[in-house]
C-alpha cells in the first residue's frame, strides 16, 4: 500500500525545532494513523502562520479533522457525517490521532483511538488511559475551543459565520480573545440580571400585597370596633331575654291564682240553679222522646212521595215521546205524497223534451259529407306526431350528452381545484418556514410585468416530483437555501428584483439566474442501464419535473443528471459501488453517500448520512396530468356549447310543430262537430225515452203507503194506553202518601207547642244556667293552660339561665337581672331598642376579629420579607454594578481594538468596515452583541454583515479580516481556517493574504493554520511562514526517505 506524506518546513528550508516561540496550547505535532486518506503521517506546525497547500482530495482537510477530533471536538463541528467511525481509513478497523500541545512545565500529549466497528473511542492522556471528559477539561484549560467559529472555521461552516447573530458573535469573541474571566463575568451579569428582574418582580408583588393587606386591615379595623359595639348590645339583649321568662312566669302565676278563685265561685252558682230546675227539664225530655218517632215516619212518607213523583214524571215523558213518534209517521206520509207529485212532474218534462228533440231532428237538413277533409287532417296530424317524436328523441339524446359533458366538466374542475389546493399547501409551508420569501412571492405575482425574461417562483413551488417517494432524495440533495430561491432567465431582471425586495422592502430572499446555455438536457456520464446491476434505477433528474431554467441551473450546479438513485441492493453492494469510477454522489433507499477520490493516490474517502423525511416536496402535482386536464376542460366546454346550439335549433322546430298541431286539432274539432250533430240528436232522443220508461216503471203506490201509516199510528196509540194506566196508578199512590204525611205533621205541631210552652217557662233561668256551664268550662280550660304555661316558662327560664332551680341562681346573675325592669312591657320596649341598635351593625361576626388579628400578623411577616427582599435586591444591584464595570469596560476596550484592526484592514483594501458593541438597552446584558458593518463600493452605505446582503466572496473577505483582527489580540493558542479564499476575486484574495501574512507573522501572534488548495502567483511571503505541501499518489516516497535538502538542490539545478 502506498504511503502518504505531509511535511512541515520553512520557506527557506530550515526546520523549526523545539518549543521556542510557542504559546501555551499551540500544536507541536500531529500524528495520524489509518485516518481518512492517511496510512501514517506526521505534521509539525510552526509557531506563527502555517500554510497547508495541496490539490483537492490530497488530504488537507484530513489534518483539520484530526485537530478537531483529536482535541475532543464533535463531528457536527466538521459537518461530515455523524459517526466518528467513518473517519477511519477505508478497509481498516482502527485508526488513531496523536496531538502534542505545548505547555510550560511539560507538553500535553493527547491520543484518540477510533474503533470503526462499534463507533467508540479510547482516550490516552500523556500515555495513560483517560476519559473524554478529562481531555475536554485539559483542552479547555489551554483556551482551545474547536466549536468556536472565531478559532476553528472548517470549510463546511464558513457560510455559518456570517449567519451568526450579534449575540452569538460576541460570545464567540469573548471566548476566543477576551480575558478568561470576561465570558464568566458576562454569564454572571446575565444571571444577575435575570435574578434582579425576579427580585424586582418579587419586591413589587410583596409591596403591592403588603399595601393591599394594610388597606384591607384598615377597613377591617373599623369593622372590629363596630363588632365590639354590637357585642355590647347583644350581651344586654341576652340579659333581657333571660329576665323576660321570669317576668312572664310571675305574671302567669298571678293570673293562675285569680282564675282558680273565679272558677270556684262559678261552680257554686251553677249547683244552686240546677237544684231548682230539675222537674221541668224531665218533662221536656219526655216530649222530645215522643217527637222523635213521628219525625222518622214523616221522613219515610217524604221518600215515598218523592219516588212516586219521579215515576209519574218518567211515564209522562214516555207519553210525550209516543206523541212525537205519531207526528213523525204522519210527516213521512206527507213526504211520500210530495215525492209522488214531483215524480209525475219529471215524467211530464221528459215527454216535452223528447217532442222538442224530434222536432229539431225533423227539421235537420242533409249537409255536405266532411269525411275526406277529416281524413286529410288526421294524416297531417300523424305526420306531425312522428316528426315531434323524432325531435323529442334527439333532444333527449342531446340532453343526456349535455349532462355527461357537464358531469365531466365538474369532475375535471374538482381535480384541477384539488391540484391548486396542493400548490396552496406548498405555499403555506413556505410561509411558515420563511415569511420573507413568501412576501416576495406575492410581490412578484403582482409585478411580473416589470420583467423581460422568464421569472420562476421559488424552486420548492415549481419542482414537482413524479412520485412522493422520490421527494426525500430531491429535497436532501438541493439545499433549502436554493429551494427558496427565485430563478431568473436574465441577469438584469435578477438585479431589478433584488433592488426592489431586498433593498427597498428589506426582505431576506435568495435569487439565482440560470446558465446562458441550457444544461437541462445534458447526458449522464454513464447510461442508467449500465448501473442496474448495482440496484440503481434512475438518475435524480428523471425523478422530478421543473421549468427549463430551473432544470438547467440544477444540472449545472448540482449535476442532478449524473446522481443515481438505488435501492436496498445498492446498500448491500456498497463496497463494490464505491470502487466504481465516476461515482461522486449517489443514493441508496435511505442514505446519501459522497465519494472523494484522491487525484494522486486514487485513494477513496466516503461520507454518508441518513435521509430525513421530505417536508416540502412530498406534495406532488403531476404537471402533465394538470395540462391534460386543462385541455380536456377546454374540449368539454366546446362540446357543451355545440350541444346547446343543437338543442336550441330542435326546440325551435318543436315549437313550430306544436303551433301547427294545435291549428289542425281545432280544424278537426269543427269538422267532427258538423259530422256528428245528427247522430248526437238521435242518441239524445233514445236516452230520454229510456229515462222516461224507467221513471214510469218506478212509480210510487200512495194508497199502500197510507194504509201502512194508519197501522203504525194504531200500534203507537195502544202503547200510549198502557203507559197512561201506569201513570194514573202512581198518581193515586202519591196522593195517599201526601195525606198520611199531613196527619203526622198535625200531631207534631201539638207536641211541639207543648214543648215550646215548657221551654218558655224555663225562660231566663235556663239561659243563666247554660251561661254558668260555659263560664265554668272556660275557666277550667284557662286554669289548665296557665298551669302548663307556668311550667313551660319555669323550664324556659331555667334553660336560658342554665340553672336547675330558682335557688341555684348565681349572685352575679341575680344582681344583673335585678337592675333590669320588672314589667314585660318595659322589657319588650328595651329589647326592641337593643335589637334595633344591634341590627344596625350588619355583616359582622367573630370571623372579622379573627381575620383582623390574622392579617395583622401577616402584615408584620410581609414587612419583614419585604425588607429582606429589598436588601437582597440592593445587594444584587451592587453586584451587577461591580460586575458590569469588571466586564463592560474591558469589553469596550477589546471591541475598540478589534474595530481598529478591522477598520485598518478594510482601509488597506480601499473598502470600509467597522465593528461595534451593539445593544438596544444597556441594562439587558443578554441582548449585547457585536455588529459588523462593511461596504465594498464607494457608492453604497455600510451594511450589516449577513448571509443575504453581501456576496459569497464579500462574506469570506469580511470573515477573514475579522479573524485577523482577533489574531493580534492573541488569547487562543491557535486558529484554523479552511479554504476561506475560494469565493474571493484575485484582487481581494491577494490583499487578504498580505494582511494574513503581515498579522500572523508578528512575534506576538499565536499559531495560525491556513488551509487552501491553491495560492496566486507572486504573493508576498514572510520568514515566519511554515508551509506544509500535501501530496498523495502511488509514487509518493516514504516520509522516512524524504530528503528536503536534496530536493531543493535538484530544483536549483533544474532552474539553472
GROMACS .gro file of N, CA and C in nm, residues 333-408:
model
  228
  333UNK      N    1 -14.564   1.028   0.573
  333UNK     CA    2 -14.669   1.014   0.472
  333UNK      C    3 -14.677   1.138   0.386
  334UNK      N    4 -14.666   1.256   0.447
  334UNK     CA    5 -14.669   1.381   0.369
  334UNK      C    6 -14.552   1.387   0.270
  335UNK      N    7 -14.432   1.340   0.310
  335UNK     CA    8 -14.316   1.342   0.222
  335UNK      C    9 -14.338   1.251   0.104
  336UNK      N   10 -14.399   1.132   0.123
  336UNK     CA   11 -14.426   1.042   0.012
  336UNK      C   12 -14.526   1.102  -0.084
  337UNK      N   13 -14.622   1.173  -0.031
  337UNK     CA   14 -14.720   1.240  -0.118
  337UNK      C   15 -14.652   1.345  -0.205
  338UNK      N   16 -14.562   1.425  -0.148
  338UNK     CA   17 -14.489   1.527  -0.226
  338UNK      C   18 -14.397   1.461  -0.328
  339UNK      N   19 -14.336   1.350  -0.290
  339UNK     CA   20 -14.246   1.279  -0.383
  339UNK      C   21 -14.327   1.227  -0.502
  340UNK      N   22 -14.451   1.179  -0.479
  340UNK     CA   23 -14.538   1.130  -0.587
  340UNK      C   24 -14.569   1.241  -0.684
  341UNK      N   25 -14.591   1.362  -0.633
  341UNK     CA   26 -14.622   1.477  -0.717
  341UNK      C   27 -14.501   1.515  -0.803
  342UNK      N   28 -14.383   1.517  -0.743
  342UNK     CA   29 -14.261   1.551  -0.818
  342UNK      C   30 -14.232   1.450  -0.927
  343UNK      N   31 -14.255   1.322  -0.900
  343UNK     CA   32 -14.230   1.215  -0.998
  343UNK      C   33 -14.317   1.236  -1.123
  344UNK      N   34 -14.443   1.268  -1.104
  344UNK     CA   35 -14.533   1.294  -1.218
  344UNK      C   36 -14.485   1.414  -1.298
  345UNK      N   37 -14.434   1.514  -1.227
  345UNK     CA   38 -14.387   1.636  -1.294
  345UNK      C   39 -14.264   1.606  -1.381
  346UNK      N   40 -14.167   1.522  -1.332
  346UNK     CA   41 -14.047   1.488  -1.409
  346UNK      C   42 -14.083   1.409  -1.533
  347UNK      N   43 -14.178   1.318  -1.524
  347UNK     CA   44 -14.222   1.240  -1.642
  347UNK      C   45 -14.277   1.335  -1.748
  348UNK      N   46 -14.354   1.433  -1.707
  348UNK     CA   47 -14.415   1.529  -1.800
  348UNK      C   48 -14.307   1.611  -1.870
  349UNK      N   49 -14.207   1.657  -1.795
  349UNK     CA   50 -14.097   1.736  -1.854
  349UNK      C   51 -14.018   1.654  -1.954
  350UNK      N   52 -13.991   1.524  -1.923
  350UNK     CA   53 -13.916   1.437  -2.015
  350UNK      C   54 -13.991   1.419  -2.145
  351UNK      N   55 -14.123   1.403  -2.141
  351UNK     CA   56 -14.203   1.390  -2.264
  351UNK      C   57 -14.192   1.514  -2.349
  352UNK      N   58 -14.195   1.633  -2.286
  352UNK     CA   59 -14.185   1.758  -2.361
  352UNK      C   60 -14.047   1.771  -2.429
  353UNK      N   61 -13.939   1.731  -2.359
  353UNK     CA   62 -13.804   1.738  -2.418
  353UNK      C   63 -13.793   1.645  -2.537
  354UNK      N   64 -13.851   1.523  -2.528
  354UNK     CA   65 -13.846   1.427  -2.640
  354UNK      C   66 -13.916   1.487  -2.760
  355UNK      N   67 -14.030   1.552  -2.739
  355UNK     CA   68 -14.102   1.613  -2.851
  355UNK      C   69 -14.018   1.722  -2.916
  356UNK      N   70 -13.950   1.806  -2.837
  356UNK     CA   71 -13.866   1.913  -2.893
  356UNK      C   72 -13.750   1.856  -2.974
  357UNK      N   73 -13.685   1.749  -2.924
  357UNK     CA   74 -13.570   1.689  -2.995
  357UNK      C   75 -13.617   1.627  -3.127
  358UNK      N   76 -13.736   1.563  -3.127
  358UNK     CA   77 -13.788   1.504  -3.252
  358UNK      C   78 -13.819   1.612  -3.353
  359UNK      N   79 -13.868   1.726  -3.302
  359UNK     CA   80 -13.897   1.837  -3.394
  359UNK      C   81 -13.768   1.890  -3.455
  360UNK      N   82 -13.663   1.902  -3.375
  360UNK     CA   83 -13.535   1.952  -3.427
  360UNK      C   84 -13.476   1.853  -3.526
  361UNK      N   85 -13.490   1.720  -3.499
  361UNK     CA   86 -13.437   1.619  -3.590
  361UNK      C   87 -13.512   1.621  -3.721
  362UNK      N   88 -13.643   1.649  -3.716
  362UNK     CA   89 -13.723   1.652  -3.838
  362UNK      C   90 -13.684   1.769  -3.926
  363UNK      N   91 -13.646   1.880  -3.864
  363UNK     CA   92 -13.610   2.000  -3.943
  363UNK      C   93 -13.463   2.001  -3.986
  364UNK      N   94 -13.383   1.898  -3.944
  364UNK     CA   95 -13.239   1.895  -3.976
  364UNK      C   96 -13.219   1.862  -4.123
  365UNK      N   97 -13.154   1.949  -4.204
  365UNK     CA   98 -13.130   1.928  -4.348
  365UNK      C   99 -13.003   1.848  -4.369
  366UNK      N  100 -13.002   1.774  -4.472
  366UNK     CA  101 -12.879   1.699  -4.507
  366UNK      C  102 -12.770   1.797  -4.550
  367UNK      N  103 -12.651   1.773  -4.498
  367UNK     CA  104 -12.538   1.862  -4.531
  367UNK      C  105 -12.431   1.784  -4.607
  368UNK      N  106 -12.327   1.860  -4.657
  368UNK     CA  107 -12.220   1.801  -4.738
  368UNK      C  108 -12.136   1.706  -4.652
  369UNK      N  109 -12.081   1.595  -4.711
  369UNK     CA  110 -12.000   1.496  -4.639
  369UNK      C  111 -11.860   1.552  -4.613
  370UNK      N  112 -11.817   1.554  -4.483
  370UNK     CA  113 -11.686   1.613  -4.445
  370UNK      C  114 -11.583   1.503  -4.415
  371UNK      N  115 -11.611   1.378  -4.450
  371UNK     CA  116 -11.518   1.267  -4.418
  371UNK      C  117 -11.383   1.282  -4.487
  372UNK      N  118 -11.375   1.318  -4.617
  372UNK     CA  119 -11.242   1.333  -4.681
  372UNK      C  120 -11.157   1.439  -4.613
  373UNK      N  121 -11.222   1.552  -4.573
  373UNK     CA  122 -11.143   1.656  -4.506
  373UNK      C  123 -11.089   1.606  -4.371
  374UNK      N  124 -11.172   1.528  -4.299
  374UNK     CA  125 -11.126   1.473  -4.170
  374UNK      C  126 -11.007   1.380  -4.188
  375UNK      N  127 -11.014   1.295  -4.297
  375UNK     CA  128 -10.902   1.201  -4.323
  375UNK      C  129 -10.773   1.277  -4.352
  376UNK      N  130 -10.784   1.385  -4.427
  376UNK     CA  131 -10.663   1.463  -4.461
  376UNK      C  132 -10.603   1.527  -4.335
  377UNK      N  133 -10.691   1.581  -4.250
  377UNK     CA  134 -10.641   1.644  -4.126
  377UNK      C  135 -10.575   1.539  -4.037
  378UNK      N  136 -10.636   1.419  -4.025
  378UNK     CA  137 -10.578   1.313  -3.943
  378UNK      C  138 -10.441   1.271  -3.994
  379UNK      N  139 -10.426   1.263  -4.127
  379UNK     CA  140 -10.295   1.225  -4.184
  379UNK      C  141 -10.189   1.329  -4.151
  380UNK      N  142 -10.226   1.457  -4.160
  380UNK     CA  143 -10.128   1.564  -4.127
  380UNK      C  144 -10.090   1.559  -3.979
  381UNK      N  145 -10.191   1.533  -3.894
  381UNK     CA  146 -10.161   1.524  -3.751
  381UNK      C  147 -10.065   1.407  -3.722
  382UNK      N  148 -10.084   1.295  -3.795
  382UNK     CA  149  -9.996   1.179  -3.774
  382UNK      C  150  -9.852   1.212  -3.813
  383UNK      N  151  -9.836   1.283  -3.928
  383UNK     CA  152  -9.701   1.320  -3.969
  383UNK      C  153  -9.636   1.413  -3.864
  384UNK      N  154  -9.715   1.508  -3.811
  384UNK     CA  155  -9.661   1.600  -3.709
  384UNK      C  156  -9.615   1.524  -3.584
  385UNK      N  157  -9.700   1.425  -3.541
  385UNK     CA  158  -9.663   1.349  -3.421
  385UNK      C  159  -9.534   1.270  -3.442
  386UNK      N  160  -9.519   1.211  -3.560
  386UNK     CA  161  -9.397   1.133  -3.587
  386UNK      C  162  -9.273   1.224  -3.585
  387UNK      N  163  -9.287   1.342  -3.649
  387UNK     CA  164  -9.171   1.433  -3.653
  387UNK      C  165  -9.139   1.485  -3.512
  388UNK      N  166  -9.246   1.518  -3.433
  388UNK     CA  167  -9.223   1.567  -3.297
  388UNK      C  168  -9.159   1.458  -3.209
  389UNK      N  169  -9.202   1.333  -3.228
  389UNK     CA  170  -9.141   1.223  -3.152
  389UNK      C  171  -8.993   1.209  -3.186
  390UNK      N  172  -8.962   1.225  -3.317
  390UNK     CA  173  -8.820   1.218  -3.357
  390UNK      C  174  -8.738   1.330  -3.294
  391UNK      N  175  -8.799   1.451  -3.293
  391UNK     CA  176  -8.727   1.566  -3.233
  391UNK      C  177  -8.708   1.544  -3.083
  392UNK      N  178  -8.813   1.493  -3.015
  392UNK     CA  179  -8.801   1.469  -2.871
  392UNK      C  180  -8.692   1.367  -2.839
  393UNK      N  181  -8.680   1.265  -2.927
  393UNK     CA  182  -8.572   1.166  -2.908
  393UNK      C  183  -8.435   1.230  -2.923
  394UNK      N  184  -8.424   1.315  -3.027
  394UNK     CA  185  -8.294   1.382  -3.046
  394UNK      C  186  -8.262   1.476  -2.930
  395UNK      N  187  -8.366   1.548  -2.882
  395UNK     CA  188  -8.344   1.639  -2.768
  395UNK      C  189  -8.303   1.560  -2.645
  396UNK      N  190  -8.368   1.446  -2.619
  396UNK     CA  191  -8.331   1.363  -2.504
  396UNK      C  192  -8.186   1.316  -2.513
  397UNK      N  193  -8.149   1.275  -2.638
  397UNK     CA  194  -8.009   1.231  -2.657
  397UNK      C  195  -7.912   1.346  -2.630
  398UNK      N  196  -7.947   1.468  -2.682
  398UNK     CA  197  -7.860   1.583  -2.661
  398UNK      C  198  -7.855   1.622  -2.513
  399UNK      N  199  -7.971   1.610  -2.444
  399UNK     CA  200  -7.971   1.645  -2.301
  399UNK      C  201  -7.884   1.548  -2.221
  400UNK      N  202  -7.894   1.417  -2.255
  400UNK     CA  203  -7.806   1.321  -2.189
  400UNK      C  204  -7.659   1.351  -2.219
  401UNK      N  205  -7.635   1.388  -2.344
  401UNK     CA  206  -7.496   1.423  -2.381
  401UNK      C  207  -7.448   1.544  -2.302
  402UNK      N  208  -7.538   1.648  -2.288
  402UNK     CA  209  -7.502   1.766  -2.209
  402UNK      C  210  -7.477   1.731  -2.063
  403UNK      N  211  -7.564   1.643  -2.008
  403UNK     CA  212  -7.544   1.601  -1.869
  403UNK      C  213  -7.409   1.531  -1.850
  404UNK      N  214  -7.377   1.448  -1.949
  404UNK     CA  215  -7.247   1.377  -1.941
  404UNK      C  216  -7.131   1.477  -1.946
  405UNK      N  217  -7.143   1.573  -2.043
  405UNK     CA  218  -7.036   1.674  -2.055
  405UNK      C  219  -7.028   1.759  -1.929
  406UNK      N  220  -7.146   1.795  -1.872
  406UNK     CA  221  -7.147   1.877  -1.751
  406UNK      C  222  -7.084   1.803  -1.633
  407UNK      N  223  -7.121   1.674  -1.617
  407UNK     CA  224  -7.061   1.595  -1.509
  407UNK      C  225  -6.911   1.582  -1.528
  408UNK      N  226  -6.871   1.560  -1.655
  408UNK     CA  227  -6.726   1.551  -1.683
  408UNK      C  228  -6.657   1.682  -1.650
   0.00000   0.00000   0.00000
